[in-house]
Amino acid sequence: MDTGFDLLEEFRVPESRGVRKVDGSNPEATAYRINPSIHLRKTTSDVYPDGLPSDYSIIATFKVTKDNAKKSWNLWQISNPEGQDQVGLRFHGDTKSLDFFYTGLQGTQMLRTFHRMEKLFDGEWHKLALSVKGSRVKLLIDCAEVSVESIEQQRPVIHQGYTSIAKRAAGDRSVSVELQQMEVSCDPEQAYSEGCCELSSLCGGYAEIGLTAGRASCKCLHGQPGIQGPAGTKGHRGLPGQPGDAGRLGNWIDDSQAKLILQGIRGNTGDYGNVGESGPKGEEGIKGEKGMRGLRGQVGAKGEKGFEGIPGYQGVKGEKGESGNVGRVGPQGQQGIQGPKGRSGTTGQKGIIGDPGIPGRDGDPGIEAYQGPQGPSGRIGRVGAKGEKGTLGPVGEMGPQGQTGPRGYKGSAGKPGRPGFIGPPGPTGHIGVPGKPGPKVMVTQGSRESKVSQVQRLETKVNMDLREDRESAAQQAYLDAQVLLELKEFGVKEDQMAFRGLQDPG
């Protein structure tokens, strides 16, 4: 199991687009400014192959930019596959505080808040170290312990979900922050083993920093000698010196003696000299840069019994135990972290009509627009309410001739027509059978006068009918024929009928 994870390397921050290399906490340190456009998130199993243990340390060297001095953002966070927070560190620029949130064994989200963290928002380089061990979480700022909070001792090992760094508290965008170091260690004591020598702002240069009675001590060191500078230009010729003292009187020698004196006789090899004394102890060198991860070593010999291991996976649910005694009411817990956004509420009641607003200013002249392409056909609208009766429109043009309609029903009987004209005489009929002898009737003078009066009344009726309808000649002829027949029955002579203007049509 790996003991430490360099998140800048895991997320390939130096190679990511949208990341700019900047000066770090000292002239030899390198940092990276995160651009909000990049997405620093990976699967948790890819970052921590064996999962995040329940005890660990978080070490980060960073600088908060002015843009985020009043925002809420997560320095480090792990969420489950559904996107819910599991564990992380959240900065609140408005309250100048730091939240550590985590999830207990029962899935309950817990929160511990560190207040009065104004120092972290001053725009300078700072080192944050968080130790999570057992039932305590300890916060160190610039190698000085500033706060200790109690937490649940039982915490699950996180295997699934996503790990992200430098993210906004709301949304999925990154924040503009400068990171120089971002590590997670499986050793909870690593937070106390880290030094702060890279923070030049503490001593004004290189420094060794350690904890002494809970407070940081700073011992400034001299740097290594610099590179030799270039040779200077040739100086001017100096002034003549003072005359020297007179030399001693020498002895005269010949050439052979002079040669022996110059060459000399080779002597024998001398004995080894004594070992010299140890020189003074040199000054301690500066801390070197962190080297690359070495190759995997060979399997070593069996070591001594190790420390107690991290808690294992959650076991199978046991049988239901006996009911315990009712516990005392615990103290009121701290405010929980902000929950997910709730669903939209129902529509409220209609409010009262407000006062009329002040007239708005005249709008700017619009730019000339061009007709866009015709949009897609809309859906058929609902049938509207029946409109009011419109005014009578103008007479339309005559339409085309319609098709022949179906045969109508039989009409009712019409009024009788006028009598037709008298047709031509028909052929002579057959001689009829002689009739039976009729009874003898005695016609007296009085009866004859009564018959004549009846004929007169009949004539008067005929004349009135003829005056009413003189256009019907056929009807007049028919009536004349009827009158003649009746007169003949009463025995009126033809001269008397002629006197009255009646003639036999035969």
Short mmCIF file of C-alpha atoms in Angstrom, two decimals:
data_model
loop_
_atom_site.label_atom_id
_atom_site.label_comp_id
_atom_site.label_asym_id
_atom_site.label_seq_id
_atom_site.Cartn_x
_atom_site.Cartn_y
_atom_site.Cartn_z
CA MET A 1 0.00 0.00 0.00
CA ASP A 2 1.36 3.42 -0.99
CA THR A 3 2.05 5.74 1.92
CA GLY A 4 1.72 9.04 0.05
CA PHE A 5 0.06 10.51 -3.03
CA ASP A 6 1.26 13.62 -4.86
CA LEU A 7 -1.98 15.00 -6.26
CA LEU A 8 -0.23 17.48 -8.57
CA GLU A 9 1.40 14.50 -10.32
CA GLU A 10 -1.73 12.32 -10.14
CA PHE A 11 -3.77 15.03 -11.89
CA ARG A 12 -0.85 15.91 -14.26
CA VAL A 13 -1.20 19.57 -13.32
CA PRO A 14 2.18 20.70 -14.79
CA GLU A 15 1.18 19.23 -18.17
CA SER A 16 -2.45 20.39 -18.24
CA ARG A 17 -3.69 23.06 -20.59
CA GLY A 18 -5.05 26.06 -18.73
CA VAL A 19 -2.32 25.83 -16.05
CA ARG A 20 0.35 28.56 -15.90
CA LYS A 21 3.72 28.15 -14.18
CA VAL A 22 4.40 30.93 -11.67
CA ASP A 23 7.00 31.77 -9.00
CA GLY A 24 6.64 29.76 -5.81
CA SER A 25 7.21 30.58 -2.15
CA ASN A 26 10.96 31.13 -2.76
CA PRO A 27 13.08 31.88 -5.83
CA GLU A 28 13.88 28.19 -6.42
CA ALA A 29 10.31 26.87 -5.96
CA THR A 30 7.82 26.39 -8.79
CA ALA A 31 4.05 26.76 -8.45
CA TYR A 32 1.07 26.45 -10.78
CA ARG A 33 -1.87 28.81 -11.19
CA ILE A 34 -5.11 26.92 -11.85
CA ASN A 35 -7.40 28.32 -14.55
CA PRO A 36 -11.16 28.02 -13.88
CA SER A 37 -11.64 26.49 -17.33
CA ILE A 38 -9.88 23.17 -16.55
CA HIS A 39 -11.51 20.18 -14.87
CA LEU A 40 -9.35 18.60 -12.12
CA ARG A 41 -11.32 15.46 -11.23
CA LYS A 42 -10.40 11.73 -11.31
CA THR A 43 -11.89 8.46 -10.17
CA THR A 44 -11.03 7.80 -6.51
CA SER A 45 -9.80 4.28 -7.24
CA ASP A 46 -7.30 5.71 -9.76
CA VAL A 47 -5.83 8.11 -7.19
CA TYR A 48 -6.01 5.79 -4.13
CA PRO A 49 -5.89 2.17 -5.42
CA ASP A 50 -6.53 0.74 -1.92
CA GLY A 51 -8.98 3.48 -0.96
CA LEU A 52 -8.60 6.49 1.36
CA PRO A 53 -7.93 5.13 4.89
CA SER A 54 -9.68 6.39 7.99
CA ASP A 55 -6.43 7.96 9.34
CA TYR A 56 -4.35 10.20 7.08
CA SER A 57 -2.64 13.59 6.60
CA ILE A 58 -3.23 16.36 4.07
CA ILE A 59 -0.37 18.77 3.26
CA ALA A 60 -0.78 21.74 0.90
CA THR A 61 1.33 24.82 0.09
CA PHE A 62 -0.81 27.41 -1.67
CA LYS A 63 -1.68 31.08 -2.11
CA VAL A 64 -5.24 32.41 -2.33
CA THR A 65 -5.65 35.01 -5.10
CA LYS A 66 -7.62 38.22 -4.63
CA ASP A 67 -10.37 36.90 -6.94
CA ASN A 68 -11.24 34.12 -4.48
CA ALA A 69 -10.66 35.97 -1.21
CA LYS A 70 -14.44 36.21 -0.65
CA LYS A 71 -15.66 33.01 -2.32
CA SER A 72 -16.40 29.50 -1.05
CA TRP A 73 -14.31 26.74 -2.63
CA ASN A 74 -12.94 23.26 -1.92
CA LEU A 75 -9.18 22.75 -1.68
CA TRP A 76 -9.63 18.94 -1.66
CA GLN A 77 -12.78 16.86 -1.94
CA ILE A 78 -14.06 13.29 -2.46
CA SER A 79 -17.68 12.71 -3.58
CA ASN A 80 -19.65 9.50 -4.07
CA PRO A 81 -20.80 8.30 -7.55
CA GLU A 82 -24.04 10.28 -7.11
CA GLY A 83 -22.09 13.53 -6.54
CA GLN A 84 -22.74 13.86 -2.78
CA ASP A 85 -19.87 15.11 -0.59
CA GLN A 86 -17.95 12.42 1.35
CA VAL A 87 -14.92 14.23 2.79
CA GLY A 88 -13.04 17.44 2.06
CA LEU A 89 -11.65 20.87 3.04
CA ARG A 90 -13.75 23.94 2.23
CA PHE A 91 -12.70 27.62 2.50
CA HIS A 92 -15.27 30.35 3.22
CA GLY A 93 -13.97 33.75 2.16
CA ASP A 94 -16.91 35.70 3.60
CA THR A 95 -16.45 34.33 7.16
CA LYS A 96 -12.68 33.67 6.91
CA SER A 97 -13.16 30.10 8.14
CA LEU A 98 -12.22 26.55 7.11
CA ASP A 99 -14.56 23.52 7.15
CA PHE A 100 -13.55 19.87 7.45
CA PHE A 101 -16.50 17.66 6.48
CA TYR A 102 -16.66 13.87 6.49
CA THR A 103 -19.17 10.99 6.47
CA GLY A 104 -19.65 8.59 9.40
CA LEU A 105 -20.27 4.84 9.30
CA GLN A 106 -24.04 5.36 9.23
CA GLY A 107 -23.80 7.72 6.24
CA THR A 108 -24.33 10.84 8.36
CA GLN A 109 -22.48 13.94 7.16
CA MET A 110 -20.43 15.59 9.90
CA LEU A 111 -18.84 19.06 9.96
CA ARG A 112 -16.04 20.68 11.97
CA THR A 113 -15.32 24.40 11.45
CA PHE A 114 -12.02 26.18 12.18
CA HIS A 115 -12.66 29.88 12.81
CA ARG A 116 -10.38 32.94 12.69
CA MET A 117 -8.44 31.82 9.62
CA GLU A 118 -7.86 35.36 8.28
CA LYS A 119 -4.18 34.58 7.79
CA LEU A 120 -4.90 32.15 4.97
CA PHE A 121 -6.70 34.84 2.93
CA ASP A 122 -3.96 37.53 2.99
CA GLY A 123 -2.65 36.69 -0.50
CA GLU A 124 0.69 35.24 0.79
CA TRP A 125 2.14 31.73 0.63
CA HIS A 126 1.06 29.42 3.46
CA LYS A 127 1.42 25.77 4.34
CA LEU A 128 -1.63 23.85 5.62
CA ALA A 129 -1.28 20.45 7.29
CA LEU A 130 -4.28 18.45 8.59
CA SER A 131 -3.85 15.32 10.73
CA VAL A 132 -6.87 12.96 10.96
CA LYS A 133 -6.26 10.26 13.54
CA GLY A 134 -8.64 8.38 15.80
CA SER A 135 -11.13 10.76 17.40
CA ARG A 136 -9.11 13.95 16.73
CA VAL A 137 -8.48 16.21 13.75
CA LYS A 138 -5.60 18.69 14.15
CA LEU A 139 -4.89 21.72 11.99
CA LEU A 140 -1.41 23.20 11.50
CA ILE A 141 -0.79 26.50 9.70
CA ASP A 142 2.83 27.28 8.71
CA CYS A 143 4.05 24.38 10.92
CA ALA A 144 2.22 25.72 14.01
CA GLU A 145 -0.67 23.82 15.55
CA VAL A 146 -3.66 26.18 15.69
CA SER A 147 -6.70 24.00 16.53
CA VAL A 148 -7.81 20.50 17.57
CA GLU A 149 -11.38 19.21 17.07
CA SER A 150 -13.05 15.94 18.12
CA ILE A 151 -14.58 13.66 15.47
CA GLU A 152 -16.15 10.20 15.29
CA GLN A 153 -13.55 7.51 15.79
CA GLN A 154 -15.20 5.05 13.39
CA ARG A 155 -14.96 6.21 9.76
CA PRO A 156 -15.28 4.13 6.58
CA VAL A 157 -12.53 3.54 4.03
CA ILE A 158 -13.56 5.34 0.81
CA HIS A 159 -13.06 3.32 -2.40
CA GLN A 160 -15.62 4.69 -4.88
CA GLY A 161 -16.56 8.09 -6.23
CA TYR A 162 -14.47 10.98 -7.51
CA THR A 163 -11.54 13.01 -6.16
CA SER A 164 -11.13 16.68 -7.13
CA ILE A 165 -8.95 19.64 -6.14
CA ALA A 166 -9.45 23.43 -6.38
CA LYS A 167 -13.19 23.32 -7.08
CA ARG A 168 -15.97 25.74 -6.32
CA ALA A 169 -18.31 24.77 -3.49
CA ALA A 170 -21.33 25.24 -5.80
CA GLY A 171 -21.03 23.97 -9.36
CA ASP A 172 -18.32 22.01 -11.12
CA ARG A 173 -15.87 24.76 -12.16
CA SER A 174 -12.34 25.19 -10.85
CA VAL A 175 -11.10 28.25 -8.95
CA SER A 176 -8.08 30.44 -9.65
CA VAL A 177 -5.57 29.45 -6.96
CA GLU A 178 -1.78 28.95 -6.94
CA LEU A 179 -0.61 25.49 -5.80
CA GLN A 180 2.96 24.52 -4.99
CA GLN A 181 2.34 21.33 -3.02
CA MET A 182 -0.72 19.08 -2.64
CA GLU A 183 -0.20 15.68 -1.00
CA VAL A 184 -2.23 13.07 0.88
CA SER A 185 -0.31 10.72 3.20
CA CYS A 186 -1.55 7.53 4.85
CA ASP A 187 0.54 8.47 7.91
CA PRO A 188 -1.40 10.85 10.19
CA GLU A 189 1.91 11.96 11.81
CA GLN A 190 3.27 13.22 8.48
CA ALA A 191 1.57 16.56 9.16
CA TYR A 192 4.04 17.08 12.07
CA SER A 193 7.09 15.78 10.15
CA GLU A 194 6.77 18.34 7.35
CA GLY A 195 9.04 21.37 7.53
CA CYS A 196 8.33 24.87 6.27
CA CYS A 197 11.79 25.81 4.97
CA GLU A 198 10.32 26.72 1.58
CA LEU A 199 8.37 29.62 3.12
CA SER A 200 10.80 32.49 2.66
CA SER A 201 8.30 34.95 4.12
CA LEU A 202 8.93 33.58 7.64
CA CYS A 203 12.63 34.44 7.87
CA GLY A 204 13.33 36.36 4.68
CA GLY A 205 15.39 33.50 3.20
CA TYR A 206 16.12 29.81 3.63
CA ALA A 207 15.06 28.44 7.02
CA GLU A 208 14.81 25.36 9.16
CA ILE A 209 11.48 25.24 10.96
CA GLY A 210 10.34 22.79 13.59
CA LEU A 211 7.81 22.57 16.36
CA THR A 212 8.97 23.67 19.78
CA ALA A 213 6.31 23.56 22.50
CA GLY A 214 3.59 23.96 19.88
CA ARG A 215 5.12 27.05 18.26
CA ALA A 216 7.23 27.38 15.10
CA SER A 217 10.92 28.30 15.51
CA CYS A 218 12.85 29.66 12.56
CA LYS A 219 16.64 29.32 12.15
CA CYS A 220 17.90 31.24 9.12
CA LEU A 221 20.87 29.78 7.25
CA HIS A 222 23.42 31.28 4.90
CA GLY A 223 23.14 30.21 1.33
CA GLN A 224 25.81 28.41 -0.66
CA PRO A 225 28.57 30.49 -2.33
CA GLY A 226 27.50 31.86 -5.64
CA ILE A 227 29.16 31.18 -9.02
CA GLN A 228 32.49 32.94 -9.59
CA GLY A 229 32.02 36.12 -11.52
CA PRO A 230 33.84 37.00 -14.76
CA ALA A 231 37.48 38.26 -14.73
CA GLY A 232 37.91 42.01 -14.34
CA THR A 233 39.56 44.28 -16.88
CA LYS A 234 43.39 44.75 -16.88
CA GLY A 235 44.50 47.48 -14.50
CA HIS A 236 46.70 50.48 -15.28
CA ARG A 237 50.53 50.24 -14.98
CA GLY A 238 51.67 51.04 -11.46
CA LEU A 239 54.19 53.67 -10.37
CA PRO A 240 57.92 52.70 -9.99
CA GLY A 241 58.79 51.19 -6.60
CA GLN A 242 61.33 52.43 -4.04
CA PRO A 243 65.01 51.27 -4.55
CA GLY A 244 65.77 47.99 -2.72
CA ASP A 245 68.47 47.41 -0.06
CA ALA A 246 72.06 46.55 -1.14
CA GLY A 247 72.73 42.78 -1.50
CA ARG A 248 75.31 40.81 0.57
CA LEU A 249 78.73 40.04 -0.81
CA GLY A 250 78.74 36.64 -2.57
CA ASN A 251 81.50 33.92 -2.99
CA TRP A 252 83.18 33.21 -6.30
CA ILE A 253 82.64 29.67 -7.72
CA ASP A 254 83.52 28.02 -11.02
CA ASP A 255 81.11 26.51 -13.54
CA SER A 256 81.33 22.88 -12.33
CA GLN A 257 80.55 23.85 -8.74
CA ALA A 258 77.66 25.93 -9.88
CA LYS A 259 76.17 22.99 -11.82
CA LEU A 260 76.34 20.67 -8.81
CA ILE A 261 74.73 23.25 -6.62
CA LEU A 262 71.86 23.73 -9.08
CA GLN A 263 71.15 19.98 -9.68
CA GLY A 264 71.81 18.60 -6.18
CA ILE A 265 72.13 14.90 -5.22
CA ARG A 266 68.93 12.75 -5.16
CA GLY A 267 68.10 11.75 -1.59
CA ASN A 268 66.44 8.58 -0.19
CA THR A 269 62.64 8.20 0.22
CA GLY A 270 61.48 9.55 3.51
CA ASP A 271 59.14 7.89 6.08
CA TYR A 272 55.34 8.36 6.12
CA GLY A 273 54.22 11.38 8.05
CA ASN A 274 51.79 11.36 11.01
CA VAL A 275 48.01 11.58 10.42
CA GLY A 276 46.84 15.16 10.64
CA GLU A 277 44.09 16.43 12.96
CA SER A 278 40.43 16.51 11.84
CA GLY A 279 39.34 19.74 10.22
CA PRO A 280 36.44 21.88 11.49
CA LYS A 281 32.87 20.63 10.82
CA GLY A 282 31.37 22.22 7.74
CA GLU A 283 28.04 24.04 7.76
CA GLU A 284 24.90 22.00 7.09
CA GLY A 285 23.78 22.23 3.48
CA ILE A 286 20.32 23.41 2.36
CA LYS A 287 17.52 20.90 1.85
CA GLY A 288 17.58 19.48 -1.65
CA GLU A 289 14.61 19.29 -3.98
CA LYS A 290 12.30 16.33 -3.82
CA GLY A 291 13.64 13.55 -6.02
CA MET A 292 11.66 11.39 -8.44
CA ARG A 293 10.06 8.21 -7.26
CA GLY A 294 12.64 5.43 -7.34
CA LEU A 295 12.36 1.95 -8.82
CA ARG A 296 10.62 -0.78 -6.91
CA GLY A 297 13.14 -2.39 -4.53
CA GLN A 298 13.70 -6.07 -3.83
CA VAL A 299 11.77 -7.88 -1.18
CA GLY A 300 13.51 -7.24 2.13
CA ALA A 301 13.90 -9.48 5.13
CA LYS A 302 10.97 -10.07 7.43
CA GLY A 303 10.59 -7.04 9.61
CA GLU A 304 9.42 -6.65 13.15
CA LYS A 305 5.79 -6.64 14.11
CA GLY A 306 4.18 -3.56 12.63
CA PHE A 307 1.73 -1.09 14.09
CA GLU A 308 -1.96 -1.75 14.26
CA GLY A 309 -3.44 -1.74 10.78
CA ILE A 310 -6.24 0.47 9.49
CA PRO A 311 -9.83 -0.68 10.04
CA GLY A 312 -11.03 -3.30 7.55
CA TYR A 313 -14.11 -3.24 5.38
CA GLN A 314 -17.52 -3.09 6.99
CA GLY A 315 -18.55 -6.56 8.13
CA VAL A 316 -21.78 -8.43 7.60
CA LYS A 317 -24.72 -7.08 9.58
CA GLY A 318 -25.00 -8.98 12.86
CA GLU A 319 -28.06 -10.20 14.67
CA LYS A 320 -30.25 -7.70 16.40
CA GLY A 321 -29.02 -7.08 19.93
CA GLU A 322 -30.98 -6.34 23.04
CA SER A 323 -32.39 -2.89 23.44
CA GLY A 324 -30.08 -0.63 25.43
CA ASN A 325 -30.98 1.94 28.03
CA VAL A 326 -32.18 5.29 26.81
CA GLY A 327 -29.19 7.62 26.64
CA ARG A 328 -29.04 11.18 27.82
CA VAL A 329 -29.81 13.96 25.40
CA GLY A 330 -26.56 15.03 23.80
CA PRO A 331 -25.45 18.63 23.24
CA GLN A 332 -26.71 20.49 20.23
CA GLY A 333 -24.60 19.69 17.19
CA GLN A 334 -22.92 22.24 14.99
CA GLN A 335 -24.56 23.48 11.85
CA GLY A 336 -24.38 20.92 9.04
CA ILE A 337 -23.05 21.56 5.58
CA GLN A 338 -25.35 23.01 3.01
CA GLY A 339 -27.71 20.36 1.62
CA PRO A 340 -28.66 19.86 -2.04
CA LYS A 341 -30.92 22.34 -3.74
CA GLY A 342 -34.56 21.65 -2.96
CA ARG A 343 -37.31 21.14 -5.49
CA SER A 344 -39.23 24.09 -6.84
CA GLY A 345 -42.13 25.11 -4.61
CA THR A 346 -45.75 25.35 -5.66
CA THR A 347 -47.09 28.52 -7.24
CA GLY A 348 -48.03 31.05 -4.60
CA GLN A 349 -51.24 33.04 -4.38
CA LYS A 350 -51.72 35.98 -6.70
CA GLY A 351 -50.38 39.14 -5.10
CA ILE A 352 -52.01 42.51 -5.01
CA ILE A 353 -51.55 44.86 -7.93
CA GLY A 354 -48.56 47.08 -7.35
CA ASP A 355 -48.21 50.78 -8.03
CA PRO A 356 -47.56 51.76 -11.64
CA GLY A 357 -43.87 52.01 -12.39
CA ILE A 358 -42.18 55.13 -13.64
CA PRO A 359 -42.03 55.47 -17.44
CA GLY A 360 -38.93 53.89 -18.89
CA ARG A 361 -36.48 55.76 -21.03
CA ASP A 362 -36.73 55.69 -24.80
CA GLY A 363 -35.11 52.62 -26.25
CA ASP A 364 -32.09 52.79 -28.49
CA PRO A 365 -32.78 52.61 -32.21
CA GLY A 366 -32.66 49.02 -33.34
CA ILE A 367 -30.32 47.84 -36.02
CA GLU A 368 -31.70 46.90 -39.39
CA ALA A 369 -32.61 43.25 -39.31
CA TYR A 370 -32.94 40.82 -42.14
CA GLN A 371 -35.76 38.38 -42.44
CA GLY A 372 -34.62 35.02 -41.09
CA PRO A 373 -35.48 31.65 -42.55
CA GLN A 374 -39.01 30.42 -42.10
CA GLY A 375 -39.36 28.51 -38.84
CA PRO A 376 -40.85 25.04 -38.54
CA SER A 377 -44.62 24.67 -38.58
CA GLY A 378 -46.13 25.11 -35.15
CA ARG A 379 -48.45 22.69 -33.49
CA ILE A 380 -52.17 23.00 -34.09
CA GLY A 381 -53.56 25.41 -31.56
CA ARG A 382 -56.57 24.86 -29.37
CA VAL A 383 -60.01 25.84 -30.65
CA GLY A 384 -60.68 29.40 -29.59
CA ALA A 385 -63.87 30.83 -28.14
CA LYS A 386 -66.70 31.74 -30.48
CA GLY A 387 -66.18 35.26 -31.79
CA GLU A 388 -68.70 38.05 -32.17
CA LYS A 389 -70.86 38.25 -35.25
CA GLY A 390 -69.07 40.17 -37.95
CA THR A 391 -70.47 42.80 -40.32
CA LEU A 392 -72.12 41.74 -43.57
CA GLY A 393 -69.49 41.26 -46.18
CA PRO A 394 -69.66 42.38 -49.84
CA VAL A 395 -71.54 40.29 -52.37
CA GLY A 396 -69.27 37.64 -53.70
CA GLU A 397 -68.78 36.75 -57.29
CA MET A 398 -70.98 34.13 -58.86
CA GLY A 399 -69.48 30.76 -58.23
CA PRO A 400 -69.10 28.00 -60.76
CA GLN A 401 -72.16 25.95 -61.71
CA GLY A 402 -72.74 23.24 -59.17
CA GLN A 403 -73.30 19.60 -59.87
CA THR A 404 -76.78 18.28 -60.55
CA GLY A 405 -78.49 17.63 -57.25
CA PRO A 406 -80.26 14.40 -56.31
CA ARG A 407 -83.86 13.80 -57.54
CA GLY A 408 -86.36 15.63 -55.35
CA TYR A 409 -89.40 14.22 -53.61
CA LYS A 410 -92.81 14.11 -55.41
CA GLY A 411 -94.59 17.44 -55.06
CA SER A 412 -98.16 17.96 -53.78
CA ALA A 413 -101.09 18.04 -56.24
CA GLY A 414 -101.52 21.36 -58.07
CA LYS A 415 -104.67 23.41 -58.53
CA PRO A 416 -107.10 22.27 -61.28
CA GLY A 417 -106.27 23.76 -64.65
CA ARG A 418 -108.62 25.65 -66.89
CA PRO A 419 -110.90 23.64 -69.19
CA GLY A 420 -109.43 22.91 -72.57
CA PHE A 421 -110.80 24.04 -75.90
CA ILE A 422 -113.67 22.13 -77.48
CA GLY A 423 -112.22 19.41 -79.59
CA PRO A 424 -113.36 18.42 -83.07
CA PRO A 425 -116.69 16.55 -83.35
CA GLY A 426 -116.36 12.89 -82.74
CA PRO A 427 -117.49 10.15 -85.11
CA THR A 428 -121.22 9.36 -85.32
CA GLY A 429 -122.15 6.94 -82.64
CA HIS A 430 -124.18 3.79 -83.05
CA ILE A 431 -127.88 3.94 -82.99
CA GLY A 432 -128.99 3.45 -79.47
CA VAL A 433 -131.50 0.96 -78.20
CA PRO A 434 -135.03 2.30 -78.20
CA GLY A 435 -135.97 3.46 -74.73
CA LYS A 436 -138.90 2.37 -72.69
CA PRO A 437 -142.10 4.30 -73.04
CA GLY A 438 -142.22 7.10 -70.48
CA PRO A 439 -145.16 8.00 -68.28
CA LYS A 440 -147.74 10.40 -69.60
CA VAL A 441 -147.62 13.83 -67.95
CA MET A 442 -150.33 16.38 -68.19
CA VAL A 443 -148.92 19.83 -68.72
CA THR A 444 -151.23 22.57 -67.53
CA GLN A 445 -151.04 26.26 -68.13
CA GLY A 446 -149.77 26.91 -64.66
CA SER A 447 -147.05 24.33 -64.82
CA ARG A 448 -145.87 25.75 -68.19
CA GLU A 449 -145.48 29.20 -66.60
CA SER A 450 -143.52 27.75 -63.74
CA LYS A 451 -141.25 25.98 -66.22
CA VAL A 452 -140.66 29.24 -68.07
CA SER A 453 -139.75 31.03 -64.86
CA GLN A 454 -137.28 28.32 -64.05
CA VAL A 455 -135.71 28.76 -67.48
CA GLN A 456 -135.43 32.49 -66.90
CA ARG A 457 -133.65 31.99 -63.62
CA LEU A 458 -131.30 29.54 -65.30
CA GLU A 459 -130.55 32.07 -68.04
CA THR A 460 -129.79 34.75 -65.44
CA LYS A 461 -127.32 32.42 -63.70
CA VAL A 462 -125.62 31.54 -66.98
CA ASN A 463 -125.23 35.21 -67.92
CA MET A 464 -123.64 35.98 -64.53
CA ASP A 465 -121.20 33.11 -64.91
CA LEU A 466 -120.30 34.25 -68.43
CA ARG A 467 -119.59 37.78 -67.21
CA GLU A 468 -117.27 36.41 -64.47
CA ASP A 469 -115.14 34.43 -66.87
CA ARG A 470 -115.48 35.57 -70.45
CA GLU A 471 -112.06 34.25 -71.24
CA SER A 472 -113.28 30.65 -70.99
CA ALA A 473 -115.19 30.07 -74.25
CA ALA A 474 -115.16 26.38 -73.72
CA GLN A 475 -116.95 26.70 -70.40
CA GLN A 476 -119.62 28.99 -71.98
CA ALA A 477 -120.21 26.46 -74.75
CA TYR A 478 -120.52 23.71 -72.21
CA LEU A 479 -123.10 25.66 -70.22
CA ASP A 480 -125.05 26.53 -73.37
CA ALA A 481 -125.20 22.89 -74.22
CA GLN A 482 -126.49 22.05 -70.76
CA VAL A 483 -129.16 24.76 -71.00
CA LEU A 484 -130.32 23.48 -74.36
CA LEU A 485 -130.64 19.98 -73.07
CA GLU A 486 -132.72 21.11 -70.12
CA LEU A 487 -134.92 23.26 -72.33
CA LYS A 488 -135.55 20.41 -74.67
CA GLU A 489 -136.59 18.29 -71.75
CA PHE A 490 -139.24 20.88 -70.83
CA GLY A 491 -140.41 21.14 -74.45
CA VAL A 492 -139.32 24.68 -75.24
CA LYS A 493 -139.54 25.34 -78.96
CA GLU A 494 -136.53 26.38 -81.06
CA ASP A 495 -138.08 29.77 -81.95
CA GLN A 496 -138.35 30.59 -78.28
CA MET A 497 -134.67 29.62 -77.70
CA ALA A 498 -133.61 31.81 -80.63
CA PHE A 499 -135.58 34.67 -79.13
CA ARG A 500 -133.49 34.32 -75.97
CA GLY A 501 -130.21 34.20 -77.93
CA LEU A 502 -129.58 30.45 -77.52
CA GLN A 503 -128.68 28.23 -80.45
CA ASP A 504 -128.21 24.53 -80.70
CA PRO A 505 -124.54 23.82 -81.07
CA GLY A 506 -125.36 20.68 -83.06
#
